[in-house]
Short mmCIF file of C-alpha atoms in Angstrom, two decimals:
data_model
loop_
_atom_site.label_atom_id
_atom_site.label_comp_id
_atom_site.label_asym_id
_atom_site.label_seq_id
_atom_site.Cartn_x
_atom_site.Cartn_y
_atom_site.Cartn_z
CA MET A 1 -89.65 278.26 79.16
CA LEU A 2 -88.54 275.32 77.08
CA LEU A 3 -89.20 272.22 79.24
CA SER A 4 -86.66 269.41 78.88
CA ALA A 5 -84.70 266.98 81.06
CA ARG A 6 -81.27 265.47 81.61
CA VAL A 7 -80.38 262.01 82.88
CA LEU A 8 -78.83 261.58 86.30
CA LYS A 9 -76.67 258.64 87.28
CA ASP A 10 -75.24 257.33 90.56
CA VAL A 11 -78.12 258.95 92.42
CA SER A 12 -78.08 258.26 96.16
CA SER A 13 -79.39 261.51 97.59
CA VAL A 14 -80.44 265.05 96.71
CA ASN A 15 -76.77 266.08 96.89
CA SER A 16 -75.15 262.98 95.46
CA PHE A 17 -75.57 262.34 91.72
CA GLN A 18 -73.86 262.97 88.37
CA HIS A 19 -75.19 264.26 85.03
CA ASP A 20 -75.01 261.87 82.10
CA LEU A 21 -75.65 262.33 78.39
CA ASN A 22 -77.78 259.17 78.11
CA LEU A 23 -78.71 255.97 79.89
CA SER A 24 -78.57 252.47 78.39
CA TRP A 25 -80.27 249.30 79.55
CA THR A 26 -81.51 246.01 78.14
CA GLN A 27 -85.20 245.43 77.54
CA GLY A 28 -86.54 243.36 80.43
CA ASP A 29 -84.40 245.08 83.06
CA ALA A 30 -86.20 246.75 85.97
CA LEU A 31 -84.64 250.02 87.04
CA ASP A 32 -85.24 253.45 88.43
CA VAL A 33 -84.43 256.29 86.00
CA TYR A 34 -83.67 259.68 87.49
CA ILE A 35 -84.12 262.84 85.48
CA GLN A 36 -83.65 266.49 86.28
CA LEU A 37 -86.12 268.95 84.81
CA LEU A 38 -84.58 271.91 83.06
CA ASP A 39 -85.37 275.02 81.10
CA ALA A 40 -83.43 274.32 77.87
CA SER A 41 -83.82 277.96 76.79
CA LEU A 42 -81.47 279.15 79.57
CA ASP A 43 -77.75 278.47 80.14
CA ARG A 44 -77.44 276.81 76.72
CA ALA A 45 -74.44 274.76 75.59
CA ASP A 46 -73.82 277.28 72.73
CA GLN A 47 -73.31 279.89 75.50
CA GLY A 48 -70.56 277.78 77.08
CA PHE A 49 -72.59 275.95 79.77
CA ASN A 50 -71.83 272.31 80.31
CA PRO A 51 -74.26 270.63 80.64
CA GLY A 52 -76.65 273.05 78.92
CA GLY A 53 -79.96 274.03 80.41
CA ARG A 54 -80.92 275.48 83.77
CA ARG A 55 -82.36 273.32 86.51
CA PHE A 56 -86.07 273.87 86.87
CA CYS A 57 -88.01 273.38 90.14
CA PRO A 58 -91.81 273.34 89.56
CA ALA A 59 -94.35 274.56 92.12
CA ALA A 60 -95.25 272.38 95.13
CA ALA A 61 -97.73 269.54 94.43
CA SER A 62 -96.88 269.46 90.72
CA THR A 63 -97.25 266.28 88.70
CA LEU A 64 -95.14 264.94 85.82
CA SER A 65 -96.42 262.55 83.23
CA VAL A 66 -93.74 260.86 81.10
CA VAL A 67 -94.19 259.03 77.85
CA LEU A 68 -91.27 257.02 76.34
CA GLU A 69 -92.30 256.89 72.72
CA ASN A 70 -91.55 254.24 70.13
CA LEU A 71 -92.69 253.90 66.52
CA ASP A 72 -94.53 250.72 67.64
CA ASP A 73 -97.25 251.84 70.09
CA ALA A 74 -97.04 248.40 71.79
CA LYS A 75 -93.51 249.38 72.88
CA LYS A 76 -94.45 252.77 74.39
CA ILE A 77 -94.84 253.44 78.11
CA THR A 78 -96.73 256.16 79.87
CA ARG A 79 -96.54 256.76 83.56
CA MET A 80 -96.33 259.30 86.33
CA ALA A 81 -92.92 260.25 87.66
CA THR A 82 -92.36 260.89 91.35
CA GLN A 83 -90.23 263.31 93.30
CA PRO A 84 -87.84 261.18 95.36
CA PHE A 85 -86.21 264.06 97.27
CA ALA A 86 -88.16 266.77 99.13
CA GLY A 87 -85.07 269.00 99.03
CA ASP A 88 -84.93 269.30 95.20
CA ALA A 89 -88.12 269.57 93.18
CA SER A 90 -86.21 269.39 89.90
CA ILE A 91 -85.31 265.72 90.37
CA TRP A 92 -87.89 263.11 89.36
CA LYS A 93 -87.86 259.32 89.26
CA LEU A 94 -89.34 257.10 86.55
CA VAL A 95 -89.76 253.39 87.29
CA ILE A 96 -89.03 251.06 84.44
CA ASN A 97 -90.62 247.64 84.94
CA ALA A 98 -89.19 244.35 83.63
CA SER A 99 -92.44 243.89 81.65
CA ASP A 100 -92.03 247.21 79.77
CA LYS A 101 -91.57 246.54 76.04
CA ILE A 102 -89.76 249.81 75.25
CA GLN A 103 -86.69 249.43 73.05
CA GLY A 104 -84.50 251.44 70.74
CA THR A 105 -83.91 255.16 71.31
CA PRO A 106 -87.25 256.48 72.55
CA GLN A 107 -87.84 260.16 72.93
CA MET A 108 -89.32 261.28 76.23
CA ARG A 109 -92.42 263.48 76.22
CA LEU A 110 -93.04 265.41 79.43
CA THR A 111 -96.27 266.95 80.69
CA LEU A 112 -95.73 269.03 83.77
CA THR A 113 -98.88 270.16 85.64
CA GLU A 114 -98.46 272.98 88.15
CA GLY A 115 -102.02 273.65 89.34
CA ALA A 116 -103.83 275.05 86.35
CA LYS A 117 -100.60 275.61 84.36
CA VAL A 118 -99.59 272.79 81.95
CA THR A 119 -96.18 272.78 80.31
CA ARG A 120 -95.11 270.26 77.74
CA GLY A 121 -91.65 269.33 76.60
CA VAL A 122 -89.52 266.71 74.90
CA ALA A 123 -86.10 265.22 75.48
CA LYS A 124 -84.48 263.25 72.70
CA MET A 125 -81.62 260.72 72.66
CA LEU A 126 -81.53 260.26 76.42
CA PHE A 127 -82.19 256.52 76.40
CA ARG A 128 -80.86 253.54 74.53
CA VAL A 129 -82.72 250.31 75.22
CA GLN A 130 -81.16 247.15 73.79
CA SER A 131 -83.57 244.45 72.54
CA GLN A 132 -83.30 241.08 74.26
CA GLU A 133 -83.44 239.51 70.78
CA ASN A 134 -79.96 240.90 69.98
CA LEU A 135 -78.26 239.24 72.99
#
């Protein structure tokens, strides 16, 4: 298992969303970020799958900690993601607050806890956060 995630856009229900390569926003925006957990070792792009990676549904009552990293620790956020849809355990929601100082192209570190089993993963180049200073 190679834990990773993909970005979802236009999410309105468990059956209504689209995959996206990345998500962009401006620092200071408040938004809900939807991601879909996947096993990146399965259904890979080099095997002809688009998008690559197989959807992964963790066990019931699992938790997901997400860290959006930045070289500057003051611009890093760590929080728990939630499962917005009972019908699909692979979809998780991360709330970005207007006060979050994250910017640039942070990588996302994932820590999935399924009872006693802990799986870690990383997803790179999913987010582009424009600094308010460049507006």
